[in-house]
Coordinates of N, CA and C in Angstrom, one line a residue:
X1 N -115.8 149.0 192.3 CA -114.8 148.0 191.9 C -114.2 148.4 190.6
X2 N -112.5 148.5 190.8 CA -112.5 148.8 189.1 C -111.9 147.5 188.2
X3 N -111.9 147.1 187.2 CA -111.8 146.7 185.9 C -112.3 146.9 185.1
X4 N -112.7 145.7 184.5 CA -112.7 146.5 182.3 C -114.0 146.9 182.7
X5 N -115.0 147.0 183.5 CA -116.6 147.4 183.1 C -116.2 148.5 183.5
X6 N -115.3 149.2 184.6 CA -115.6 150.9 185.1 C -115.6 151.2 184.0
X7 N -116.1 152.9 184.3 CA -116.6 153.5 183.4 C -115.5 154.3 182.7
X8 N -115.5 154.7 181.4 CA -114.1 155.3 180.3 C -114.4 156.5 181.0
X9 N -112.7 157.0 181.5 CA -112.7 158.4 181.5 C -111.6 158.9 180.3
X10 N -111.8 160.1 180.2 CA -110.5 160.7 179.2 C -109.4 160.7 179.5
X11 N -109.0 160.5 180.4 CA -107.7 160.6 181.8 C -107.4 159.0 181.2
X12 N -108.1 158.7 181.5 CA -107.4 157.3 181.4 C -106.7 156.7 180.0
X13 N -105.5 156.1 180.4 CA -104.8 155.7 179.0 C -104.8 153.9 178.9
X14 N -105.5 153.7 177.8 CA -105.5 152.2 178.1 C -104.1 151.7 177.4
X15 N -104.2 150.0 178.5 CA -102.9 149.3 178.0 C -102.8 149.2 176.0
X16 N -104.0 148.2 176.3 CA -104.6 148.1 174.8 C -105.7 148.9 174.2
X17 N -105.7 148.9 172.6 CA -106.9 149.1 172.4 C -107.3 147.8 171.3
X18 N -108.2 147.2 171.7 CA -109.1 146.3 171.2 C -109.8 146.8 169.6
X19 N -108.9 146.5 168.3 CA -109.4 146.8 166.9 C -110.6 145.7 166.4
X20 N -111.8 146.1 166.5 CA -112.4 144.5 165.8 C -113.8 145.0 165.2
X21 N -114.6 144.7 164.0 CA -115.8 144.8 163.5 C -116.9 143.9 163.9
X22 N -118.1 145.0 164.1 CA -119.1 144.1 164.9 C -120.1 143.3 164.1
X23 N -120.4 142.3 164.9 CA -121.0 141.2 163.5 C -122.2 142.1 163.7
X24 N -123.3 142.1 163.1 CA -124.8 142.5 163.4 C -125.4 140.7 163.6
X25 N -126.4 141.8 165.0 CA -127.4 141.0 165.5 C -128.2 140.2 164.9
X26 N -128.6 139.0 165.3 CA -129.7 138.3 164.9 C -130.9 138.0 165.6
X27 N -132.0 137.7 165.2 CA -133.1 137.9 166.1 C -132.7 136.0 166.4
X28 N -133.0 136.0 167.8 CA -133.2 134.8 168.8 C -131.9 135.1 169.5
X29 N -130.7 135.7 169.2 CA -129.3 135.5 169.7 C -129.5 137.2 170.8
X30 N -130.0 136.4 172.1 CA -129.9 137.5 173.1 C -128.7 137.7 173.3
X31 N -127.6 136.8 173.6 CA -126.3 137.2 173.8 C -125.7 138.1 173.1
X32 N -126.3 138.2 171.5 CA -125.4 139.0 170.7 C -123.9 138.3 169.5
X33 N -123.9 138.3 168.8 CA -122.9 137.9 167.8 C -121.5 138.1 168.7
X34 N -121.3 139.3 169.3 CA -119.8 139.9 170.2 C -119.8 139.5 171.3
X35 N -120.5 138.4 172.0 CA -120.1 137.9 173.3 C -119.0 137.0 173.1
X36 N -118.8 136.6 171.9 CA -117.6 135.7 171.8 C -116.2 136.9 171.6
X37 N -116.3 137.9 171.1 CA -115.3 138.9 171.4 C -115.1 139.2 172.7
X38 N -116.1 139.6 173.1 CA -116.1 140.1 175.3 C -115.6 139.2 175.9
X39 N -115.3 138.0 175.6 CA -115.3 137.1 176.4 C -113.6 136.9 176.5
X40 N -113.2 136.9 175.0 CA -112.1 136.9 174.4 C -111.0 138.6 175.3
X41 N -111.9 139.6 175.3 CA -111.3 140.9 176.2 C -111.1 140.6 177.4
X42 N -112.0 140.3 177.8 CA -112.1 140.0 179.1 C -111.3 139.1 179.6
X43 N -110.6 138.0 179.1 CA -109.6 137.1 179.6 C -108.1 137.4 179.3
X44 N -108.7 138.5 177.8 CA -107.0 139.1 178.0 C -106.7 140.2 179.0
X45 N -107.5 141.1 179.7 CA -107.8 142.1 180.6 C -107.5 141.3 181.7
X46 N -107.9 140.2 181.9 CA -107.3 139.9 183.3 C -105.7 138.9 183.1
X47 N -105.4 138.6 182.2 CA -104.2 137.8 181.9 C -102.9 139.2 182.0
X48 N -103.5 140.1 181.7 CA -102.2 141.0 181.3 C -102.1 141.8 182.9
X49 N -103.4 141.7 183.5 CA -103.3 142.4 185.1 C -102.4 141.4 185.7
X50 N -103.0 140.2 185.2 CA -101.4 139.6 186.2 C -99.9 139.4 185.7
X51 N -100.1 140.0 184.3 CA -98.4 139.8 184.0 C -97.9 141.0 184.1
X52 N -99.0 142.3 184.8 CA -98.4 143.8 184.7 C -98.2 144.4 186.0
X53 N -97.7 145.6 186.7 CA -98.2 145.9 187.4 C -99.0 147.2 187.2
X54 N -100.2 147.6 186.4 CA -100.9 148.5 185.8 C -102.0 148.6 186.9
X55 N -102.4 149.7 186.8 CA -103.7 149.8 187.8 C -105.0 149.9 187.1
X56 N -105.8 148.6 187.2 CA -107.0 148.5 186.7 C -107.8 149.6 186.6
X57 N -107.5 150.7 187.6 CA -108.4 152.0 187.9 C -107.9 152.8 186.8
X58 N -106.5 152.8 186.5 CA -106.4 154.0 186.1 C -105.9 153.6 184.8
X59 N -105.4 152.5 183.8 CA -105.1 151.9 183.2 C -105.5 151.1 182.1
X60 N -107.0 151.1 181.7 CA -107.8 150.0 181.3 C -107.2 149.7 179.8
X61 N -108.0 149.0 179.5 CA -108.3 148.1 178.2 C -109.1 148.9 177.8
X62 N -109.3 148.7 176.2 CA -110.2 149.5 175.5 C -110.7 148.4 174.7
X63 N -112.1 148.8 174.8 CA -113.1 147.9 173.9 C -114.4 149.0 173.8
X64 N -115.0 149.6 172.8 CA -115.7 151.0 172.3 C -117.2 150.2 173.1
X65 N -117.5 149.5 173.4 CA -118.6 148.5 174.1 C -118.6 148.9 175.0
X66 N -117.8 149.2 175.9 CA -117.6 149.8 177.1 C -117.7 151.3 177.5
X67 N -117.9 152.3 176.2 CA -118.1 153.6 176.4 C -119.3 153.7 177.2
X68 N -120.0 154.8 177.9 CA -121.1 154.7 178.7 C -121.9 155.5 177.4
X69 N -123.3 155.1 178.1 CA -124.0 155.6 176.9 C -124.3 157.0 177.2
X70 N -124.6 157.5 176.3 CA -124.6 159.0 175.8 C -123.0 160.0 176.3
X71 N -122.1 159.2 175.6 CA -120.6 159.7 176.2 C -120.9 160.4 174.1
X72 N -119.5 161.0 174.2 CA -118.8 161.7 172.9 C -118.0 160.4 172.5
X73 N -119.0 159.4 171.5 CA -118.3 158.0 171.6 C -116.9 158.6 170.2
X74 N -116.7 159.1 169.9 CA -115.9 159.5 168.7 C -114.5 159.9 169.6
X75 N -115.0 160.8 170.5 CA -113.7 161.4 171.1 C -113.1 160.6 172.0
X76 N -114.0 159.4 172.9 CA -113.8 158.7 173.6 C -112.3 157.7 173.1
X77 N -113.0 157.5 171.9 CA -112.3 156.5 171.2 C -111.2 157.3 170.6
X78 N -111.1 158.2 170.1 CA -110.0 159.1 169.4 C -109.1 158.9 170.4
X79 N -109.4 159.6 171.6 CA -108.1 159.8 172.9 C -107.6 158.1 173.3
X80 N -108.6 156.8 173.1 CA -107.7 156.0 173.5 C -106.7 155.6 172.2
X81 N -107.2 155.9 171.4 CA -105.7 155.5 170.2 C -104.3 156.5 170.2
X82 N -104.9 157.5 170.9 CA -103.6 158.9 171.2 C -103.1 158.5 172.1
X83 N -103.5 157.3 173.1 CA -102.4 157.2 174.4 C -103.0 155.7 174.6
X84 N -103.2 154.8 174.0 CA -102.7 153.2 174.2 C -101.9 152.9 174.3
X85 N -101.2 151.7 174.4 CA -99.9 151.3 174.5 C -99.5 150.6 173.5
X86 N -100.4 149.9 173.1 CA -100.5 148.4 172.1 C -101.9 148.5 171.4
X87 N -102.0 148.5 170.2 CA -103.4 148.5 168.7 C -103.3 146.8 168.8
X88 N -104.7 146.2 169.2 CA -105.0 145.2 169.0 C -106.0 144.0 167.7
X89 N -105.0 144.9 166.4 CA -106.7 144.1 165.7 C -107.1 143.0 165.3
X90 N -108.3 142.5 165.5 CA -108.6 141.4 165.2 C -109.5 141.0 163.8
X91 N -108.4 139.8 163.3 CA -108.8 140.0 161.9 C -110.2 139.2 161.5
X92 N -110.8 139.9 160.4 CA -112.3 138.7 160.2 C -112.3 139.2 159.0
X93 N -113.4 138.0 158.7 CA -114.0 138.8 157.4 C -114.4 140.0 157.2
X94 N -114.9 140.6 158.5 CA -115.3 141.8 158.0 C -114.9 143.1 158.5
X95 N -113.3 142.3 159.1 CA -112.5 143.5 160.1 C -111.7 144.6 159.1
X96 N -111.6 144.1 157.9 CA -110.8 144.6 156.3 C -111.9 145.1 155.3
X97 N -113.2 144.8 156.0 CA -114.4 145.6 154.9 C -115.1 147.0 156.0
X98 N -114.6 146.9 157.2 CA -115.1 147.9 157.8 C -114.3 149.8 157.8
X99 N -115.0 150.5 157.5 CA -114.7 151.7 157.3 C -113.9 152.1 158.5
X100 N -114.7 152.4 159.6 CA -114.1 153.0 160.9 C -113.0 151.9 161.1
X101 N -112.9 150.8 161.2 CA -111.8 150.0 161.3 C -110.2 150.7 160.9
X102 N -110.6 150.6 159.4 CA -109.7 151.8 158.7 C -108.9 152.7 159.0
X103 N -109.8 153.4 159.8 CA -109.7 154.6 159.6 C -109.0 154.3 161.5
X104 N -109.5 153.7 162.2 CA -108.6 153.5 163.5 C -107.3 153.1 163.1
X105 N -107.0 152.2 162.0 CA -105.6 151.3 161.9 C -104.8 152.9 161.2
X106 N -105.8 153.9 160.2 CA -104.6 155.0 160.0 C -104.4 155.6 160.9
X107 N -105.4 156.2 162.0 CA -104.8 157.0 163.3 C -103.5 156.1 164.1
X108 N -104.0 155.2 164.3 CA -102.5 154.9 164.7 C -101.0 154.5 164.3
X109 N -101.4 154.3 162.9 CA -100.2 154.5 162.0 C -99.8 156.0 162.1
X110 N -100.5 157.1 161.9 CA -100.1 158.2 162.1 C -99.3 158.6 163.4
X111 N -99.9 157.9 164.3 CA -99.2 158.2 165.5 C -97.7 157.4 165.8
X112 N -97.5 156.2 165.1 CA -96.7 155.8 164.7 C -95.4 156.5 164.4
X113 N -96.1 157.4 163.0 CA -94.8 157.8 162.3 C -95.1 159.5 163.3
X114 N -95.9 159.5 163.7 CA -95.3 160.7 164.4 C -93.9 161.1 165.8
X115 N -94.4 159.6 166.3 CA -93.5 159.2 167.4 C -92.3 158.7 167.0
X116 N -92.0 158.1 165.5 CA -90.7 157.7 165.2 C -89.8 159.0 164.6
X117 N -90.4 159.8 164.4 CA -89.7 161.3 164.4 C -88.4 162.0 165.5
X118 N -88.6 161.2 166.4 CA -87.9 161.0 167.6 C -87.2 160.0 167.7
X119 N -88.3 158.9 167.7 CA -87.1 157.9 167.8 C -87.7 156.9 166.8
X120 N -86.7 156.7 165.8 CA -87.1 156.1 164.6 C -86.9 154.7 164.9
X121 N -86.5 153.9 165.9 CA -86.1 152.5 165.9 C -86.9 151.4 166.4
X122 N -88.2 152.2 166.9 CA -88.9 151.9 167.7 C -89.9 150.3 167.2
X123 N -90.2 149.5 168.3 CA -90.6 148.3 167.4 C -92.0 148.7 167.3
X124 N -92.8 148.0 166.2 CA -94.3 148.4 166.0 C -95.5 147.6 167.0
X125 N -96.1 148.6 167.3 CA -96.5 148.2 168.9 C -98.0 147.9 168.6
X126 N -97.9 147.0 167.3 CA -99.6 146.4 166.9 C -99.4 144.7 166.9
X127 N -100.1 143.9 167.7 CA -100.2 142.6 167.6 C -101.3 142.4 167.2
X128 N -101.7 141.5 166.0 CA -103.0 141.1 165.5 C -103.4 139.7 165.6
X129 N -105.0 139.5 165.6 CA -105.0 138.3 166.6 C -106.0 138.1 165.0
X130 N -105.7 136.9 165.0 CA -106.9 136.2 164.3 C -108.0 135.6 164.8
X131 N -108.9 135.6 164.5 CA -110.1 135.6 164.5 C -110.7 134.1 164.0
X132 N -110.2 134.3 162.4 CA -110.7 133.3 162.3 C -109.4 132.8 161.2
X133 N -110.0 131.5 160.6 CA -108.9 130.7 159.7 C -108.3 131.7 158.6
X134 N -106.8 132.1 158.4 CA -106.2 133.2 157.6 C -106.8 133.3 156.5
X135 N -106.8 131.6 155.7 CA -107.8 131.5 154.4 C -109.1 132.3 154.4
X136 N -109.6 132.9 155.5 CA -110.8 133.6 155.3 C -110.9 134.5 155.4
X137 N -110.0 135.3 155.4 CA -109.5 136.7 155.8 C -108.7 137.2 154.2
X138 N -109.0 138.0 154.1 CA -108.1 139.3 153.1 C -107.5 140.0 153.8
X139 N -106.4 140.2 153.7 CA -105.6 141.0 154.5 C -104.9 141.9 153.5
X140 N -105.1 143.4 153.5 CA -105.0 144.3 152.5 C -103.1 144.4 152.9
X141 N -102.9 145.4 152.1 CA -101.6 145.5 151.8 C -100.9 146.1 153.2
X142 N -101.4 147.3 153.4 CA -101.3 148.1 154.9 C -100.8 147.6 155.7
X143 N -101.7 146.2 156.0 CA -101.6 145.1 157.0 C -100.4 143.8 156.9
X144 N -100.7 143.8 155.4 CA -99.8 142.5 155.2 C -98.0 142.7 155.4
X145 N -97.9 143.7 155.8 CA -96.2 144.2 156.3 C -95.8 143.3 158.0
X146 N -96.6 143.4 158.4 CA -97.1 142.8 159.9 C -96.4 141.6 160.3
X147 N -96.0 140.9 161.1 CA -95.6 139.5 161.6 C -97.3 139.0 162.0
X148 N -97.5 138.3 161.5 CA -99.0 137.3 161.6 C -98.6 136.0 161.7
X149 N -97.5 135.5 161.6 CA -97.6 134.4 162.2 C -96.5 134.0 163.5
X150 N -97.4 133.5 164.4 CA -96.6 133.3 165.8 C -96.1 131.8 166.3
X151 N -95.8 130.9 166.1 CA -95.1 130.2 166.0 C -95.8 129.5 167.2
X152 N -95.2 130.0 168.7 CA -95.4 129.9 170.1 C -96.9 129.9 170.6
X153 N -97.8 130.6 169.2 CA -99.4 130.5 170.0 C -99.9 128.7 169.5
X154 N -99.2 128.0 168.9 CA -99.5 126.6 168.2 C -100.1 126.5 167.1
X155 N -100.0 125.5 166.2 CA -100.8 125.2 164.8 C -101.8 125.7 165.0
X156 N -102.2 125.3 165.8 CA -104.6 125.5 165.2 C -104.6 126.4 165.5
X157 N -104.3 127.6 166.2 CA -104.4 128.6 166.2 C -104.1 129.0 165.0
X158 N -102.6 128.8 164.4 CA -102.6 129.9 162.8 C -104.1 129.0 161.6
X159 N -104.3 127.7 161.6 CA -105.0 127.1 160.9 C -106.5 127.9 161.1
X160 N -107.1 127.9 162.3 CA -108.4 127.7 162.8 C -108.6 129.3 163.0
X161 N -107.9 130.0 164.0 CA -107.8 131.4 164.9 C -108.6 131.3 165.9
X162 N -108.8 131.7 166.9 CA -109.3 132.0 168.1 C -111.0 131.2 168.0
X163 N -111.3 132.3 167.3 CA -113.0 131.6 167.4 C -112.7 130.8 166.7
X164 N -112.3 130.1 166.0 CA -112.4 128.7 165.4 C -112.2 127.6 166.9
X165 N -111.4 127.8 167.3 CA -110.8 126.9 168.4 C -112.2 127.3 169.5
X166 N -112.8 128.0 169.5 CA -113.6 128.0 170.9 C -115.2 127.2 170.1
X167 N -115.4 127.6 168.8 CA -116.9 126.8 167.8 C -115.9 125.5 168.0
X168 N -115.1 124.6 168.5 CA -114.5 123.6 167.7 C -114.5 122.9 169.4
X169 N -114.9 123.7 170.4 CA -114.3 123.0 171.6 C -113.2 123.1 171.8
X170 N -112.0 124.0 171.5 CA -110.1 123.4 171.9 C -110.7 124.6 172.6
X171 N -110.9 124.2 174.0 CA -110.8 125.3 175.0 C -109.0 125.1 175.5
X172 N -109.0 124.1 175.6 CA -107.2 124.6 176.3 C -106.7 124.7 174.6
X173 N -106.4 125.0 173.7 CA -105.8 125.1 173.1 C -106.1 127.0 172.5
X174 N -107.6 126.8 172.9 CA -107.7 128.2 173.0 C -107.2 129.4 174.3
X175 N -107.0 129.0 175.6 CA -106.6 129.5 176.2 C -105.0 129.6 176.3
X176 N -104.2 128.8 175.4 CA -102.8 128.9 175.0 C -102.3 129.7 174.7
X177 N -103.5 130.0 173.4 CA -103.1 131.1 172.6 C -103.9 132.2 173.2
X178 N -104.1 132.5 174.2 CA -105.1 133.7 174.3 C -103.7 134.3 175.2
X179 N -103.2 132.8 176.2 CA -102.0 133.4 177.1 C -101.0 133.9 176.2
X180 N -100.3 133.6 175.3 CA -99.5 133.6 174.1 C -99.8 135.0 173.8
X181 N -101.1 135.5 173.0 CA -101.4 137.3 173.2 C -101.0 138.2 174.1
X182 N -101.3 137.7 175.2 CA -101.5 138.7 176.3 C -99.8 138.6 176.6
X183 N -98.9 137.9 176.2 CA -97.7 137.8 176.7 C -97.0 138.9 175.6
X184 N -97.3 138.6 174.7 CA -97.1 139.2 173.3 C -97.5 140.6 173.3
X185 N -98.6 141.2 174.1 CA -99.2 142.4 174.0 C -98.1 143.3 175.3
X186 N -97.8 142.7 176.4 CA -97.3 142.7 177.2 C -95.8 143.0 177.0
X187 N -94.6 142.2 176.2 CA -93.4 142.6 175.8 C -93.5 143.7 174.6
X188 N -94.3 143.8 173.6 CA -94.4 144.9 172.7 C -94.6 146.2 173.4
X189 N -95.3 146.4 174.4 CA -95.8 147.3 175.5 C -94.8 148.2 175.9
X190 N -93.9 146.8 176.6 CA -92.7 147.3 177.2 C -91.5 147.7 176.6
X191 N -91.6 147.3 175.4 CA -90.1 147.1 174.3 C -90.6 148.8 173.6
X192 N -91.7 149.3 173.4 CA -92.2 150.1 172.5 C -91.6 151.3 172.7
X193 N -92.9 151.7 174.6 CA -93.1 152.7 175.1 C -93.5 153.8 174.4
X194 N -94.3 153.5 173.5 CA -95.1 154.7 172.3 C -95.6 155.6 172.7
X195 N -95.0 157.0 173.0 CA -95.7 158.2 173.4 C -96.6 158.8 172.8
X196 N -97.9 159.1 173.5 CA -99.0 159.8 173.2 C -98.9 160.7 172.5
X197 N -100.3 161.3 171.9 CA -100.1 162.3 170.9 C -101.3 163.0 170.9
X198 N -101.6 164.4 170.3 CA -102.7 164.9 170.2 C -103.8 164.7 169.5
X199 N -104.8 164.7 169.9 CA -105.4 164.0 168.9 C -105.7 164.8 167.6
X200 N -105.1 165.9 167.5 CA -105.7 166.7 166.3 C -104.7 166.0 165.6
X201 N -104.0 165.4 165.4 CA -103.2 164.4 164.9 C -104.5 163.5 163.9
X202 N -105.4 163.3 164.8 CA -106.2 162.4 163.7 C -107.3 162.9 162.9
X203 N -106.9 164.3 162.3 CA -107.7 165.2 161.4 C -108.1 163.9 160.3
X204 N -109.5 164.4 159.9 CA -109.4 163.7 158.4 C -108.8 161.9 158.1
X205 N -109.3 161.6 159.1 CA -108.7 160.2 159.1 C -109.4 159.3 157.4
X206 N -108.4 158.5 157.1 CA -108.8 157.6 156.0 C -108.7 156.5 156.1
X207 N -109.9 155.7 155.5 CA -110.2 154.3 155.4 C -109.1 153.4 154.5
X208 N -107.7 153.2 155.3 CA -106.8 152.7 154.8 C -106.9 151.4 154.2
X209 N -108.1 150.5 154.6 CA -108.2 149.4 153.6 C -109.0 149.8 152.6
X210 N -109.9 150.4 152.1 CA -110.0 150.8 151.1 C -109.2 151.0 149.8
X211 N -108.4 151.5 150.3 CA -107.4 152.3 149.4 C -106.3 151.7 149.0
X212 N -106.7 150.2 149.3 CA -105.9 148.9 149.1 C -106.6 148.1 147.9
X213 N -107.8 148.5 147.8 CA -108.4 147.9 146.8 C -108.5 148.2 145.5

């Protein structure tokens, strides 16, 4: 059966790639700190199959959780930022303190300005999702160029962000704004059309929030 669980091939170009830092574990939480992220993929993975006609097989979503184990998790991930369609990152406290984070938001900035070399007019094909209330977020300079506020996903969404609204119970108010993303990921997609690139493109990548500080 394919969707988001088949297995990552190199072939495959995902729609999105899913940008986010992982909480660490705590002992008693079998689920894990990121089931509220999976949960969050997984409903935009199936929202955007129905607003696309993409082939679940050949097309997927990217979330690095999903690499199989003992794959070349580095390369895995390298090739879906060279041929995504849409950089998805989700902001937290500790999505602006994370290194690799970084260093994913330069690769695709680079790929960015490598594709506007061609065609310079091109709209920027990163929608960021909040996570949690903006007040709790730092949002370095890099980032702060961005449209972050969406009007159309409702108030508590910009006040609260996603996991706020799901810890708070606004399940329909969370699934508003989850539709509101996936609609959002979906016209940037199509407006973009950001051609792939090699990945030696992402020599030497740097921890662009860093270098904000």
């Amino acid at each position: 059966m394919s969707g988001p669980y088949e297995s990552h091939s190199v072939r495959q170009a995902p729609y999105f790639f899913l940008s986010y830092a992982h909480v660490p574990i705590a002992r008693g939480d079998p689920g894990g700190p990121d089931r509220h992220l999976v949960e969050f993929y997984e409903q935009l993975f199936d929202l955007i199959m129905q607003l696309t006609t993409v082939d679940a097989g050949g097309t997927q979503a990217f979330l690095d959780r999903r690499i199989p184990l003992g794959a070349e998790w580095e390369k895995h991930l390298k090739h879906a930022l060279a041929t995504c369609q849409v950089f998805v990152p989700v902001y937290s406290p500790r999505y602006f303190e994370s290194e690799w984070c970084g260093k994913e938001w330069d690769a695709f900035e680079r790929r960015q300005q490598h594709h506007r070399k061609s065609r310079p007019h091109t709209v920027t094909p990163i929608v960021p999702v909040w996570w949690l209330s903006p007040d709790r977020v730092r949002v370095p300079a890099v980032a702060r160029r961005l449209q972050h506020t969406h009007v159309d996903l409702g108030g508590e969404y910009q006040q609260k962000g996603l996991f706020g609204l799901m810890a708070e119970g606004r399940r329909t108010r969370y699934r508003q704004a989850v539709w509101g993303i996936a609609q959002a990921i979906v016209e940037v997609a199509e407006t973009a059309r950001l051609d792939p690139c090699d990945v030696a493109l992402f020599e030497d990548l740097r921890n662009v929030f860093q270098e904000d500080q």
